[in-house]
Amino acid sequence: MKKKVFIDCDTGIDDALAFVLACSSDDIEIIGVTTVGGNVSLENTTRNTCNVLNLLGRSDIKVAKGAEKPLKRELMKASGVHGVNGLRGWSFSRDYTDNLVEDKAWDFMASRI
């Protein structure tokens, strides 16, 4: 029986690799993904997440935007490591957003749980 999981991420290079592993696992079922500002801005992490999932053939996994920054401190981006867009300059031929939902991450998670 697969373990159902949510993934909360700030998709940069490291999370893109984590998606490769998670999507190929026989042990888990990803029931949703939420994004936050972290390695780069919320807009970039969300775009990266949707595009990477589509590239992996998992555009069936829904994505919801979360917080733009941490609740108790300022956002500390890691663009020095991940590049301005979070994927060290890699770009997709078009942005895939068909799996992006309107709900905020917390509402999306509550409805799925």
Short mmCIF file of N, CA and C in Angstrom, two decimals:
data_model
loop_
_atom_site.label_atom_id
_atom_site.label_comp_id
_atom_site.label_asym_id
_atom_site.label_seq_id
_atom_site.Cartn_x
_atom_site.Cartn_y
_atom_site.Cartn_z
N MET A 1 0.84 -1.18 0.00
CA MET A 1 0.00 0.00 0.00
C MET A 1 0.89 1.25 0.00
N LYS A 2 0.63 2.15 -0.94
CA LYS A 2 1.44 3.36 -1.05
C LYS A 2 1.10 4.34 0.06
N LYS A 3 2.11 5.01 0.57
CA LYS A 3 1.92 6.05 1.58
C LYS A 3 1.57 7.35 0.84
N LYS A 4 0.48 7.99 1.26
CA LYS A 4 0.06 9.24 0.62
C LYS A 4 0.81 10.39 1.25
N VAL A 5 1.38 11.26 0.40
CA VAL A 5 2.18 12.38 0.89
C VAL A 5 1.85 13.68 0.16
N PHE A 6 2.02 14.77 0.88
CA PHE A 6 2.07 16.10 0.30
C PHE A 6 3.53 16.47 0.22
N ILE A 7 3.90 17.25 -0.77
CA ILE A 7 5.25 17.78 -0.84
C ILE A 7 5.15 19.29 -0.81
N ASP A 8 5.85 19.91 0.14
CA ASP A 8 5.93 21.36 0.23
C ASP A 8 7.34 21.73 -0.20
N CYS A 9 7.47 22.64 -1.15
CA CYS A 9 8.78 22.85 -1.75
C CYS A 9 9.00 24.30 -2.18
N ASP A 10 10.25 24.59 -2.43
CA ASP A 10 10.67 25.86 -3.04
C ASP A 10 11.54 25.48 -4.24
N THR A 11 10.92 24.90 -5.23
CA THR A 11 11.62 24.16 -6.28
C THR A 11 12.74 24.95 -6.94
N GLY A 12 13.91 24.46 -6.60
CA GLY A 12 15.16 24.83 -7.23
C GLY A 12 15.77 23.54 -7.74
N ILE A 13 17.06 23.50 -7.89
CA ILE A 13 17.75 22.33 -8.42
C ILE A 13 17.52 21.11 -7.54
N ASP A 14 17.64 21.29 -6.23
CA ASP A 14 17.51 20.16 -5.31
C ASP A 14 16.11 19.57 -5.30
N ASP A 15 15.09 20.42 -5.29
CA ASP A 15 13.72 19.91 -5.29
C ASP A 15 13.34 19.29 -6.62
N ALA A 16 13.90 19.79 -7.72
CA ALA A 16 13.65 19.17 -9.02
C ALA A 16 14.14 17.72 -9.01
N LEU A 17 15.31 17.50 -8.44
CA LEU A 17 15.83 16.13 -8.32
C LEU A 17 14.95 15.31 -7.37
N ALA A 18 14.49 15.92 -6.29
CA ALA A 18 13.61 15.20 -5.35
C ALA A 18 12.33 14.76 -6.05
N PHE A 19 11.81 15.58 -6.96
CA PHE A 19 10.61 15.18 -7.71
C PHE A 19 10.89 13.99 -8.62
N VAL A 20 12.06 13.94 -9.21
CA VAL A 20 12.42 12.78 -10.03
C VAL A 20 12.34 11.51 -9.18
N LEU A 21 12.90 11.57 -7.99
CA LEU A 21 12.91 10.41 -7.10
C LEU A 21 11.50 10.08 -6.60
N ALA A 22 10.77 11.09 -6.15
CA ALA A 22 9.43 10.87 -5.60
C ALA A 22 8.47 10.34 -6.66
N CYS A 23 8.54 10.89 -7.85
CA CYS A 23 7.62 10.47 -8.91
C CYS A 23 7.92 9.07 -9.42
N SER A 24 9.13 8.60 -9.21
CA SER A 24 9.48 7.26 -9.67
C SER A 24 9.35 6.22 -8.56
N SER A 25 9.00 6.64 -7.36
CA SER A 25 8.89 5.72 -6.24
C SER A 25 7.62 4.87 -6.32
N ASP A 26 7.76 3.60 -6.00
CA ASP A 26 6.62 2.70 -5.91
C ASP A 26 5.99 2.73 -4.52
N ASP A 27 6.62 3.46 -3.59
CA ASP A 27 6.20 3.44 -2.19
C ASP A 27 5.31 4.61 -1.78
N ILE A 28 5.28 5.67 -2.59
CA ILE A 28 4.48 6.84 -2.21
C ILE A 28 3.54 7.26 -3.33
N GLU A 29 2.47 7.91 -2.91
CA GLU A 29 1.52 8.54 -3.83
C GLU A 29 1.48 10.02 -3.48
N ILE A 30 1.89 10.86 -4.39
CA ILE A 30 1.88 12.30 -4.14
C ILE A 30 0.46 12.80 -4.37
N ILE A 31 -0.18 13.27 -3.29
CA ILE A 31 -1.57 13.72 -3.41
C ILE A 31 -1.70 15.22 -3.59
N GLY A 32 -0.57 15.91 -3.58
CA GLY A 32 -0.58 17.34 -3.83
C GLY A 32 0.78 17.94 -3.53
N VAL A 33 1.01 19.10 -4.11
CA VAL A 33 2.26 19.83 -3.91
C VAL A 33 1.92 21.27 -3.59
N THR A 34 2.61 21.82 -2.60
CA THR A 34 2.46 23.24 -2.28
C THR A 34 3.83 23.90 -2.43
N THR A 35 3.80 25.16 -2.84
CA THR A 35 5.04 25.89 -3.07
C THR A 35 5.16 27.08 -2.13
N VAL A 36 6.38 27.46 -1.84
CA VAL A 36 6.67 28.62 -1.00
C VAL A 36 7.85 29.38 -1.58
N GLY A 37 7.97 30.63 -1.19
CA GLY A 37 9.16 31.39 -1.54
C GLY A 37 10.31 30.85 -0.72
N GLY A 38 11.45 30.64 -1.33
CA GLY A 38 12.59 30.07 -0.62
C GLY A 38 13.85 30.25 -1.41
N ASN A 39 14.22 29.24 -2.17
CA ASN A 39 15.42 29.36 -3.00
C ASN A 39 15.33 30.57 -3.91
N VAL A 40 14.14 30.79 -4.43
CA VAL A 40 13.83 31.96 -5.26
C VAL A 40 12.41 32.40 -4.93
N SER A 41 11.87 33.35 -5.66
CA SER A 41 10.54 33.89 -5.37
C SER A 41 9.46 32.82 -5.49
N LEU A 42 8.31 33.08 -4.89
CA LEU A 42 7.16 32.18 -4.98
C LEU A 42 6.75 31.95 -6.43
N GLU A 43 6.76 33.00 -7.22
CA GLU A 43 6.38 32.86 -8.64
C GLU A 43 7.31 31.89 -9.36
N ASN A 44 8.61 32.02 -9.12
CA ASN A 44 9.57 31.11 -9.77
C ASN A 44 9.46 29.69 -9.23
N THR A 45 9.31 29.53 -7.92
CA THR A 45 9.22 28.17 -7.38
C THR A 45 7.96 27.47 -7.88
N THR A 46 6.88 28.22 -8.01
CA THR A 46 5.63 27.63 -8.50
C THR A 46 5.75 27.26 -9.98
N ARG A 47 6.30 28.16 -10.77
CA ARG A 47 6.51 27.88 -12.20
C ARG A 47 7.43 26.66 -12.36
N ASN A 48 8.52 26.62 -11.61
CA ASN A 48 9.45 25.49 -11.70
C ASN A 48 8.76 24.18 -11.33
N THR A 49 7.95 24.21 -10.28
CA THR A 49 7.26 23.00 -9.82
C THR A 49 6.32 22.46 -10.89
N CYS A 50 5.49 23.32 -11.42
CA CYS A 50 4.54 22.89 -12.47
C CYS A 50 5.28 22.37 -13.70
N ASN A 51 6.33 23.06 -14.11
CA ASN A 51 7.09 22.65 -15.29
C ASN A 51 7.82 21.33 -15.08
N VAL A 52 8.43 21.14 -13.92
CA VAL A 52 9.15 19.90 -13.64
C VAL A 52 8.18 18.72 -13.59
N LEU A 53 7.05 18.89 -12.92
CA LEU A 53 6.07 17.81 -12.87
C LEU A 53 5.58 17.45 -14.27
N ASN A 54 5.34 18.45 -15.10
CA ASN A 54 4.91 18.19 -16.47
C ASN A 54 6.00 17.45 -17.24
N LEU A 55 7.24 17.86 -17.09
CA LEU A 55 8.37 17.21 -17.76
C LEU A 55 8.45 15.73 -17.36
N LEU A 56 8.12 15.44 -16.11
CA LEU A 56 8.18 14.06 -15.61
C LEU A 56 6.93 13.25 -15.94
N GLY A 57 6.01 13.87 -16.68
CA GLY A 57 4.78 13.17 -17.04
C GLY A 57 3.79 13.06 -15.90
N ARG A 58 3.90 13.96 -14.91
CA ARG A 58 3.03 13.93 -13.74
C ARG A 58 2.24 15.22 -13.60
N SER A 59 1.72 15.70 -14.71
CA SER A 59 0.90 16.91 -14.67
C SER A 59 -0.45 16.65 -14.02
N ASP A 60 -0.71 15.40 -13.63
CA ASP A 60 -1.92 15.07 -12.89
C ASP A 60 -1.83 15.50 -11.42
N ILE A 61 -0.63 15.78 -10.94
CA ILE A 61 -0.44 16.19 -9.55
C ILE A 61 -0.74 17.68 -9.44
N LYS A 62 -1.69 18.03 -8.61
CA LYS A 62 -2.12 19.42 -8.43
C LYS A 62 -1.11 20.18 -7.58
N VAL A 63 -0.96 21.48 -7.89
CA VAL A 63 -0.02 22.37 -7.22
C VAL A 63 -0.77 23.60 -6.72
N ALA A 64 -0.46 24.03 -5.48
CA ALA A 64 -1.07 25.24 -4.92
C ALA A 64 0.03 26.14 -4.35
N LYS A 65 -0.14 27.43 -4.57
CA LYS A 65 0.81 28.41 -4.04
C LYS A 65 0.60 28.62 -2.55
N GLY A 66 1.70 28.75 -1.83
CA GLY A 66 1.66 29.03 -0.40
C GLY A 66 2.18 30.42 -0.10
N ALA A 67 2.96 30.52 0.94
CA ALA A 67 3.45 31.81 1.43
C ALA A 67 4.62 32.33 0.59
N GLU A 68 4.65 33.65 0.45
CA GLU A 68 5.74 34.28 -0.30
C GLU A 68 7.02 34.37 0.49
N LYS A 69 6.92 34.28 1.82
CA LYS A 69 8.10 34.39 2.69
C LYS A 69 7.80 33.70 4.01
N PRO A 70 8.82 33.42 4.79
CA PRO A 70 8.60 32.83 6.11
C PRO A 70 7.72 33.73 6.98
N LEU A 71 7.04 33.13 7.94
CA LEU A 71 6.14 33.89 8.80
C LEU A 71 6.88 34.80 9.77
N LYS A 72 8.07 34.42 10.22
CA LYS A 72 8.72 35.17 11.29
C LYS A 72 10.07 35.77 10.93
N ARG A 73 10.42 35.77 9.68
CA ARG A 73 11.68 36.42 9.27
C ARG A 73 11.57 36.77 7.79
N GLU A 74 12.51 37.52 7.33
CA GLU A 74 12.54 37.89 5.92
C GLU A 74 12.98 36.70 5.07
N LEU A 75 12.58 36.72 3.81
CA LEU A 75 12.97 35.68 2.87
C LEU A 75 14.46 35.80 2.58
N MET A 76 15.17 34.68 2.65
CA MET A 76 16.59 34.64 2.31
C MET A 76 16.74 33.72 1.10
N LYS A 77 16.80 34.31 -0.07
CA LYS A 77 16.89 33.54 -1.31
C LYS A 77 18.27 32.91 -1.47
N ALA A 78 18.33 31.86 -2.25
CA ALA A 78 19.58 31.16 -2.53
C ALA A 78 19.89 31.22 -4.02
N SER A 79 19.63 32.38 -4.62
CA SER A 79 19.85 32.51 -6.06
C SER A 79 21.34 32.39 -6.43
N GLY A 80 22.23 32.59 -5.46
CA GLY A 80 23.65 32.39 -5.72
C GLY A 80 23.97 30.95 -6.07
N VAL A 81 23.19 30.04 -5.54
CA VAL A 81 23.36 28.61 -5.80
C VAL A 81 22.44 28.16 -6.93
N HIS A 82 21.18 28.55 -6.86
CA HIS A 82 20.15 28.05 -7.77
C HIS A 82 19.92 28.93 -9.00
N GLY A 83 20.59 30.06 -9.08
CA GLY A 83 20.37 30.99 -10.18
C GLY A 83 19.12 31.82 -9.96
N VAL A 84 18.93 32.82 -10.78
CA VAL A 84 17.82 33.75 -10.63
C VAL A 84 16.47 33.05 -10.73
N ASN A 85 16.34 32.08 -11.64
CA ASN A 85 15.06 31.40 -11.82
C ASN A 85 14.91 30.15 -10.96
N GLY A 86 15.94 29.76 -10.24
CA GLY A 86 15.89 28.59 -9.38
C GLY A 86 16.41 27.31 -10.01
N LEU A 87 16.52 27.30 -11.32
CA LEU A 87 17.01 26.11 -12.02
C LEU A 87 18.31 26.39 -12.76
N ARG A 88 19.06 27.31 -12.21
CA ARG A 88 20.38 27.68 -12.72
C ARG A 88 20.36 28.05 -14.19
N GLY A 89 19.28 28.75 -14.61
CA GLY A 89 19.19 29.24 -15.98
C GLY A 89 18.43 28.32 -16.92
N TRP A 90 18.16 27.07 -16.50
CA TRP A 90 17.38 26.18 -17.36
C TRP A 90 16.01 26.79 -17.58
N SER A 91 15.53 26.76 -18.81
CA SER A 91 14.19 27.26 -19.08
C SER A 91 13.43 26.24 -19.92
N PHE A 92 12.13 26.28 -19.81
CA PHE A 92 11.26 25.38 -20.54
C PHE A 92 10.74 26.11 -21.78
N SER A 93 10.34 25.35 -22.80
CA SER A 93 9.88 25.97 -24.03
C SER A 93 8.59 26.78 -23.81
N ARG A 94 7.81 26.36 -22.83
CA ARG A 94 6.63 27.14 -22.42
C ARG A 94 6.35 26.80 -20.97
N ASP A 95 5.66 27.69 -20.29
CA ASP A 95 5.29 27.44 -18.89
C ASP A 95 4.01 26.64 -18.85
N TYR A 96 4.06 25.52 -18.15
CA TYR A 96 2.91 24.65 -17.98
C TYR A 96 2.24 24.99 -16.64
N THR A 97 0.98 25.37 -16.67
CA THR A 97 0.28 25.73 -15.44
C THR A 97 -1.08 25.05 -15.31
N ASP A 98 -1.35 24.06 -16.15
CA ASP A 98 -2.66 23.40 -16.12
C ASP A 98 -2.95 22.71 -14.78
N ASN A 99 -1.91 22.35 -14.03
CA ASN A 99 -2.12 21.66 -12.76
C ASN A 99 -2.12 22.61 -11.56
N LEU A 100 -2.02 23.91 -11.81
CA LEU A 100 -2.04 24.91 -10.74
C LEU A 100 -3.48 25.19 -10.34
N VAL A 101 -3.77 25.08 -9.04
CA VAL A 101 -5.12 25.33 -8.55
C VAL A 101 -5.22 26.75 -8.00
N GLU A 102 -6.43 27.26 -7.89
CA GLU A 102 -6.67 28.62 -7.39
C GLU A 102 -6.51 28.72 -5.88
N ASP A 103 -6.83 27.64 -5.16
CA ASP A 103 -6.78 27.67 -3.70
C ASP A 103 -5.39 27.99 -3.19
N LYS A 104 -5.31 28.65 -2.06
CA LYS A 104 -4.04 28.83 -1.36
C LYS A 104 -3.62 27.47 -0.80
N ALA A 105 -2.34 27.31 -0.56
CA ALA A 105 -1.79 26.02 -0.13
C ALA A 105 -2.51 25.46 1.10
N TRP A 106 -2.77 26.30 2.09
CA TRP A 106 -3.39 25.82 3.33
C TRP A 106 -4.82 25.34 3.10
N ASP A 107 -5.57 26.00 2.23
CA ASP A 107 -6.93 25.57 1.91
C ASP A 107 -6.90 24.29 1.06
N PHE A 108 -5.96 24.23 0.14
CA PHE A 108 -5.79 23.05 -0.71
C PHE A 108 -5.48 21.82 0.14
N MET A 109 -4.53 21.96 1.08
CA MET A 109 -4.18 20.85 1.95
C MET A 109 -5.35 20.43 2.80
N ALA A 110 -6.08 21.39 3.37
CA ALA A 110 -7.22 21.07 4.22
C ALA A 110 -8.29 20.31 3.43
N SER A 111 -8.51 20.67 2.19
CA SER A 111 -9.53 20.00 1.39
C SER A 111 -9.10 18.58 1.00
N ARG A 112 -7.81 18.33 0.87
CA ARG A 112 -7.30 17.02 0.49
C ARG A 112 -7.15 16.08 1.69
N ILE A 113 -6.90 16.66 2.84
CA ILE A 113 -6.69 15.83 4.04
C ILE A 113 -8.03 15.43 4.58
#
